[in-house]
PDB file of C-alpha atoms in Angstrom:
ATOM      1  CA  MET C 241     176.622   0.415   0.143  1.00  0.00           C
ATOM      2  CA  MET C 242     179.780   2.456   0.603  1.00  0.00           C
ATOM      3  CA  HIS C 243     183.098   0.667   0.894  1.00  0.00           C
ATOM      4  CA  THR C 244     185.458   1.593   3.711  1.00  0.00           C
ATOM      5  CA  ALA C 245     188.694   1.050   1.829  1.00  0.00           C
ATOM      6  CA  ALA C 246     190.223   4.356   0.895  1.00  0.00           C
ATOM      7  CA  GLY C 247     190.643   4.871  -2.817  1.00  0.00           C
ATOM      8  CA  VAL C 248     191.239   7.967  -4.867  1.00  0.00           C
ATOM      9  CA  GLU C 249     187.898   8.801  -6.392  1.00  0.00           C
ATOM     10  CA  ALA C 250     189.088  11.730  -8.464  1.00  0.00           C
ATOM     11  CA  CYS C 251     192.217  13.683  -9.275  1.00  0.00           C
ATOM     12  CA  LEU C 252     191.410  17.095 -10.712  1.00  0.00           C
ATOM     13  CA  PRO C 253     193.951  19.553 -12.103  1.00  0.00           C
ATOM     14  CA  ILE C 254     193.994  23.080 -10.706  1.00  0.00           C
ATOM     15  CA  ARG C 255     195.486  25.256 -13.457  1.00  0.00           C
ATOM     16  CA  SER C 256     192.821  27.908 -14.155  1.00  0.00           C
ATOM     17  CA  ASP C 257     189.765  29.662 -12.724  1.00  0.00           C
ATOM     18  CA  MET C 258     187.608  27.174 -14.654  1.00  0.00           C
ATOM     19  CA  ASP C 259     189.302  24.330 -12.790  1.00  0.00           C
ATOM     20  CA  LEU C 260     188.198  25.973  -9.520  1.00  0.00           C
ATOM     21  CA  VAL C 261     184.594  25.652 -10.725  1.00  0.00           C
ATOM     22  CA  TRP C 262     185.117  21.951 -11.489  1.00  0.00           C
ATOM     23  CA  VAL C 263     186.674  21.364  -8.046  1.00  0.00           C
ATOM     24  CA  ARG C 264     183.712  22.996  -6.269  1.00  0.00           C
ATOM     25  CA  GLN C 265     181.239  21.060  -8.395  1.00  0.00           C
ATOM     26  CA  HIS C 266     182.973  17.736  -7.788  1.00  0.00           C
ATOM     27  CA  VAL C 267     183.229  18.292  -4.023  1.00  0.00           C
ATOM     28  CA  ARG C 268     179.531  19.226  -3.754  1.00  0.00           C
ATOM     29  CA  GLN C 269     178.454  16.161  -5.768  1.00  0.00           C
ATOM     30  CA  ALA C 270     180.738  13.798  -3.838  1.00  0.00           C
ATOM     31  CA  ALA C 271     179.558  15.188  -0.488  1.00  0.00           C
ATOM     32  CA  ALA C 272     175.903  14.855  -1.502  1.00  0.00           C
ATOM     33  CA  ARG C 273     176.489  11.282  -2.683  1.00  0.00           C
ATOM     34  CA  LEU C 274     178.031  10.388   0.696  1.00  0.00           C
ATOM     35  CA  GLY C 275     175.037  11.787   2.568  1.00  0.00           C
ATOM     36  CA  PHE C 276     176.327  15.129   3.828  1.00  0.00           C
ATOM     37  CA  GLY C 277     173.545  17.576   4.676  1.00  0.00           C
ATOM     38  CA  LEU C 278     173.320  20.860   2.802  1.00  0.00           C
ATOM     39  CA  VAL C 279     175.044  22.894   5.538  1.00  0.00           C
ATOM     40  CA  ASP C 280     177.979  20.445   5.733  1.00  0.00           C
ATOM     41  CA  GLN C 281     178.193  20.310   1.926  1.00  0.00           C
ATOM     42  CA  THR C 282     178.441  24.099   1.863  1.00  0.00           C
ATOM     43  CA  LYS C 283     181.164  24.148   4.535  1.00  0.00           C
ATOM     44  CA  LEU C 284     183.217  21.551   2.676  1.00  0.00           C
ATOM     45  CA  VAL C 285     182.754  23.276  -0.698  1.00  0.00           C
ATOM     46  CA  THR C 286     183.731  26.627   0.863  1.00  0.00           C
ATOM     47  CA  ALA C 287     186.903  25.153   2.386  1.00  0.00           C
ATOM     48  CA  ALA C 288     187.718  23.374  -0.898  1.00  0.00           C
ATOM     49  CA  SER C 289     187.208  26.597  -2.856  1.00  0.00           C
ATOM     50  CA  GLU C 290     189.627  28.517  -0.631  1.00  0.00           C
ATOM     51  CA  LEU C 291     192.236  25.737  -0.714  1.00  0.00           C
ATOM     52  CA  ALA C 292     191.932  25.286  -4.488  1.00  0.00           C
ATOM     53  CA  ARG C 293     192.369  29.037  -5.017  1.00  0.00           C
ATOM     54  CA  ASN C 294     195.468  28.971  -2.774  1.00  0.00           C
ATOM     55  CA  THR C 295     196.822  26.079  -4.861  1.00  0.00           C
ATOM     56  CA  LEU C 296     196.313  28.099  -8.037  1.00  0.00           C
ATOM     57  CA  VAL C 297     197.342  31.578  -6.852  1.00  0.00           C
ATOM     58  CA  HIS C 298     200.143  30.832  -4.396  1.00  0.00           C
ATOM     59  CA  GLY C 299     201.302  27.419  -5.584  1.00  0.00           C
ATOM     60  CA  GLY C 300     201.199  28.152  -9.298  1.00  0.00           C
ATOM     61  CA  GLY C 301     198.670  25.368  -9.858  1.00  0.00           C
ATOM     62  CA  GLY C 302     198.505  21.763  -8.830  1.00  0.00           C
ATOM     63  CA  ARG C 303     195.825  19.182  -8.202  1.00  0.00           C
ATOM     64  CA  MET C 304     193.089  18.054  -5.847  1.00  0.00           C
ATOM     65  CA  GLU C 305     192.615  14.407  -4.980  1.00  0.00           C
ATOM     66  CA  ALA C 306     189.265  13.411  -3.496  1.00  0.00           C
ATOM     67  CA  THR C 307     189.123  10.156  -1.547  1.00  0.00           C
ATOM     68  CA  GLN C 308     186.188   8.489   0.131  1.00  0.00           C
ATOM     69  CA  VAL C 309     187.227   7.281   3.592  1.00  0.00           C
ATOM     70  CA  GLY C 310     185.657   5.237   6.345  1.00  0.00           C
ATOM     71  CA  SER C 311     186.450   4.954  10.037  1.00  0.00           C
ATOM     72  CA  ALA C 312     184.509   3.201  12.802  1.00  0.00           C
ATOM     73  CA  GLY C 313     181.462   2.977  10.577  1.00  0.00           C
ATOM     74  CA  ALA C 314     181.553   6.670   9.649  1.00  0.00           C
ATOM     75  CA  GLN C 315     181.847   7.827   6.055  1.00  0.00           C
ATOM     76  CA  GLY C 316     183.930  10.808   5.092  1.00  0.00           C
ATOM     77  CA  LEU C 317     185.527  12.689   2.249  1.00  0.00           C
ATOM     78  CA  ARG C 318     189.232  13.534   2.275  1.00  0.00           C
ATOM     79  CA  LEU C 319     190.545  16.222  -0.056  1.00  0.00           C
ATOM     80  CA  ALA C 320     194.245  16.745  -0.704  1.00  0.00           C
ATOM     81  CA  PHE C 321     195.411  19.926  -2.444  1.00  0.00           C
ATOM     82  CA  THR C 322     198.982  19.662  -3.726  1.00  0.00           C
ATOM     83  CA  ASP C 323     201.217  22.156  -5.489  1.00  0.00           C
ATOM     84  CA  GLU C 324     204.910  22.435  -6.212  1.00  0.00           C
ATOM     85  CA  GLY C 325     205.116  26.152  -5.603  1.00  0.00           C
ATOM     86  CA  PRO C 326     207.274  28.163  -3.215  1.00  0.00           C
ATOM     87  CA  GLY C 327     205.786  26.667  -0.041  1.00  0.00           C
ATOM     88  CA  ILE C 328     204.624  28.686   2.953  1.00  0.00           C
ATOM     89  CA  ALA C 329     207.458  30.604   4.583  1.00  0.00           C
ATOM     90  CA  ASP C 330     205.628  31.404   7.849  1.00  0.00           C
ATOM     91  CA  LEU C 331     203.083  28.671   8.526  1.00  0.00           C
ATOM     92  CA  ASP C 332     202.103  30.049  11.959  1.00  0.00           C
ATOM     93  CA  LEU C 333     201.243  33.398  10.382  1.00  0.00           C
ATOM     94  CA  ALA C 334     199.379  31.772   7.493  1.00  0.00           C
ATOM     95  CA  LEU C 335     197.274  29.748   9.960  1.00  0.00           C
ATOM     96  CA  SER C 336     196.498  32.695  12.256  1.00  0.00           C
ATOM     97  CA  ASP C 337     192.941  34.013  12.415  1.00  0.00           C
ATOM     98  CA  GLY C 338     192.298  36.957  10.161  1.00  0.00           C
ATOM     99  CA  TYR C 339     195.402  36.472   8.026  1.00  0.00           C
ATOM    100  CA  THR C 340     194.793  36.641   4.308  1.00  0.00           C
ATOM    101  CA  SER C 341     197.103  37.392   1.455  1.00  0.00           C
ATOM    102  CA  GLY C 342     194.124  38.751  -0.489  1.00  0.00           C
ATOM    103  CA  GLY C 343     192.367  37.572  -3.617  1.00  0.00           C
ATOM    104  CA  GLY C 344     190.497  34.643  -2.091  1.00  0.00           C
ATOM    105  CA  LEU C 345     187.350  34.462  -0.008  1.00  0.00           C
ATOM    106  CA  GLY C 346     189.205  36.278   2.751  1.00  0.00           C
ATOM    107  CA  MET C 347     188.987  33.344   5.130  1.00  0.00           C
ATOM    108  CA  GLY C 348     192.518  32.062   4.694  1.00  0.00           C
ATOM    109  CA  LEU C 349     193.817  28.729   5.892  1.00  0.00           C
ATOM    110  CA  SER C 350     192.488  29.259   9.432  1.00  0.00           C
ATOM    111  CA  GLY C 351     188.958  29.717   8.109  1.00  0.00           C
ATOM    112  CA  ALA C 352     189.218  26.618   5.949  1.00  0.00           C
ATOM    113  CA  ARG C 353     190.536  24.695   8.950  1.00  0.00           C
ATOM    114  CA  ARG C 354     187.483  25.664  11.045  1.00  0.00           C
ATOM    115  CA  LEU C 355     185.091  24.356   8.371  1.00  0.00           C
ATOM    116  CA  VAL C 356     186.421  20.778   8.382  1.00  0.00           C
ATOM    117  CA  HIS C 357     186.940  18.028  10.957  1.00  0.00           C
ATOM    118  CA  ASP C 358     190.556  17.126  10.171  1.00  0.00           C
ATOM    119  CA  PHE C 359     193.174  19.511   8.764  1.00  0.00           C
ATOM    120  CA  ASP C 360     196.798  18.743   8.003  1.00  0.00           C
ATOM    121  CA  ILE C 361     199.343  20.822   6.137  1.00  0.00           C
ATOM    122  CA  ASP C 362     202.761  19.817   4.876  1.00  0.00           C
ATOM    123  CA  THR C 363     204.865  22.611   3.430  1.00  0.00           C
ATOM    124  CA  THR C 364     208.526  23.138   2.759  1.00  0.00           C
ATOM    125  CA  PRO C 365     209.784  26.470   1.431  1.00  0.00           C
ATOM    126  CA  GLY C 366     210.887  25.850  -2.152  1.00  0.00           C
ATOM    127  CA  SER C 367     209.207  22.437  -2.374  1.00  0.00           C
ATOM    128  CA  GLY C 368     205.489  23.092  -2.420  1.00  0.00           C
ATOM    129  CA  THR C 369     202.550  22.479  -0.153  1.00  0.00           C
ATOM    130  CA  THR C 370     199.991  19.765   0.467  1.00  0.00           C
ATOM    131  CA  VAL C 371     196.879  20.501   2.504  1.00  0.00           C
ATOM    132  CA  ARG C 372     194.683  17.556   3.497  1.00  0.00           C
ATOM    133  CA  VAL C 373     191.197  18.061   4.911  1.00  0.00           C
ATOM    134  CA  THR C 374     188.599  15.495   5.917  1.00  0.00           C
ATOM    135  CA  CYS C 375     184.921  15.900   6.748  1.00  0.00           C
ATOM    136  CA  TRP C 376     182.788  13.152   8.274  1.00  0.00           C
ATOM    137  CA  VAL C 377     179.086  12.648   7.621  1.00  0.00           C
ATOM    138  CA  GLY C 378     177.011  13.516  10.675  1.00  0.00           C
ATOM    139  CA  ARG C 379     179.890  14.509  12.938  1.00  0.00           C
ATOM    140  CA  PRO C 380     179.552  17.883  14.694  1.00  0.00           C
ATOM    141  CA  PRO C 381     182.111  20.541  13.795  1.00  0.00           C
ATOM    142  CA  ARG C 382     185.217  20.967  15.862  1.00  0.00           C
ATOM    143  CA  PRO C 383     184.974  23.672  18.537  1.00  0.00           C
ATOM    144  CA  ARG C 384     186.914  26.823  17.771  1.00  0.00           C
ATOM    145  CA  GLU C 385     190.316  26.653  19.370  1.00  0.00           C
ATOM    146  CA  GLU C 386     190.942  29.143  22.151  1.00  0.00           C
ATOM    147  CA  VAL C 387     193.904  31.460  21.811  1.00  0.00           C
TER     148      VAL C 387
END
């Protein structure tokens, strides 16, 4: 039986390429444990991989916190990626479709946002960035936003 109280399940450092492997592995195992299907596990792991790489490459390293959440009887997994790097100078550009700074999966923040149900970003130039994403078991993906 899953509890609905939110609690940090894991806090993983993101300091090296090996840490990216551990993040992906943890997210896949946590998603499977919560009952996510294989397709939804893959979407969440893909988003987590992109966000973890951004934390490492652009933020100079940081951490990922994974939290099991519950709402209205639904179970979910919330991931928060935090760094204390330079922040994102142009958030609108960084969130635009097709924008990539290179080196990652080429999907950028907008691609990661499309793979999850809830996406929130808090960034201040010079003070770092925190990206929070949440996926819910059994909930259909969000429709692509029209431009």
